[in-house]
Amino acid sequence: MTVVTRFAPSPTGFLHIGGARTALFNYLFARRMGGRYLLRIEDTDRARSTEEAVDAILDGLNWLGLSGDEPPVFQHAGMQRHAEVARELLAKGRAYHCYCSAEELQEMRAKARAEGKTALYDGRWRDRDPSEAPAGVDPVVRLKTPLEGETVIDDLVQGQVTVQNDRIDDFILLRADGTPTYMHSVVVDDHDMGITHVIRGDDHLNNAFRQVQLFKAMDWPVPAFAHIPLIHGQDGAKLSKRHGALGVDAYRDMGYLADALCNYLLRLGWGHGDEEVIDRARAISLFDLEGVGRSPSRFDMAKLDNLNGHYLRETPDADIVDLVFERLEERSDVTLDTQSRERITRGLSGVKARAKTLIDLANGAGFYAATRPLPMNDKAAALLGDDARALMRALLLDLDSLDDWTEDALEALVRQLAEAQGVKLGAVAQPLRAALTGSNASPGIFEVMAILGREEARARIEDIC
RNA sequence: GACCCCUUCGUCUAGUGGCCUAGGACAACGGCCUCUCACGCCGUAAACACGGGUUCGAGUCCCGUAGGGGUCGCCA
């Protein structure tokens, strides 16, 4: 049997971090099993679904490298089919019309809650003769679920979970306007799409019991379920928009790499021994549902930062330099021309070690393209006292007699100057750093000098003298 | 409230009855390296929620308690 998984987001907002992880797990499991990974947009609620949200979700998935193996299925396109299945159920006597009003339902709910029951609908139209139907009321279609016994799910993550059938009420398949509900569409589509493994957030665990009833009513094979725990915010509360349940595009904007984010998400709730850095290929070869934990985990930015820094350093400069240019283009204090782009390209590896995100990278490399005279940060300005400026003037003189403008030669020259002046290397290097970068922290100053070139380096030093 | 799920260092986790005086990673702290900041390296501190069982032996199995989470729509 070929494994078929699906990621089925509802297009009512962006692709959030939890959804991204669900998609990842579906993708990884399908790949690992040599199966297919599909996408389905759950837009049965036309009023709440937007095209922008669909684009944002598809965009996010694409960025993460989690596009489906086939074009996405739009659930609303199957409405006729869904209604047809409901009619079939009606014909077989497995479903029935219910004419309850909103008020009646309201009362039932209040009553059930007062009695401490979970099943809300009391089944009052279950065996009632259709002739009793009130005139002018469009009925909904409800599934006849078993009144006794229990439903068992052997969840691949949660283990065996059992629920008494009297806790499951006769849920709605078709709304009064004839459109299918999510609960109904999911089952029909999962069946029609040949889904073998339903991997989703455990907020759907309770739904699974109802859905199983529907599969059974249609005599369809029930897919395997794997309900993965939700991701929580730093404070342990459910991840909400206030706590970092941002769209994945927000993480892209914050300068995270898709590979790093996927690696982080993978390790959130899944582990393989002591391995921390796991790339896509390795993840595919290792991923299994047994390794997924059953407890919710908290989203930890610090660890994401660390991992992103790691991926930044591992990624070839050529693959990220354009991303750095992109971010620098938005800045008014830098001049991005052929020359400065080349400097940044050469200096990138030196800046990388100091960055966690692409933002850090752009900020750290910005000085290579800075427009003179350089703005100084406070600490840099403090480095440029009278003594320091005198040293810089002396350095300027020595520099003019240097033929070989290379990192090694420059270092030798500066060391010599420091010795001749009876000061420590830092006494020269720090003011020099301030002059050349406008900052008190930067890549090695001789590397910076070499990359800047004689003319630009000289000019920057003169600017502060 | 009812039902379902969960509970190992601050965080992510390893651990599937003896290999656990509980391992790794991030974060924290200290040190080394050093022209700064990083990177890297070395080291320190830090956890089996609690209480009962079962067993020769329990982080690992069972029960209870506490805490946390999820669900309870003609939303998905």
Coordinates of C-alpha atoms in Angstrom, one line a residue, chain A residues 45 60 106 149 175 187 208 239 305 336 419 463-464:
Chain A
D45 CA -16.8 28.0 4.8
G60 CA 4.8 29.8 3.0
Q106 CA -29.3 26.5 22.4
G149 CA -20.5 0.7 22.6
R175 CA -26.1 22.6 6.6
V187 CA -14.0 12.4 5.5
A208 CA -11.4 11.8 14.7
L239 CA 0.4 29.6 20.9
D305 CA 18.6 31.6 16.6
L336 CA 25.2 49.4 -3.3
E419 CA 55.4 48.3 19.1
D463 CA 37.6 61.3 8.0
I464 CA 38.1 60.8 11.7

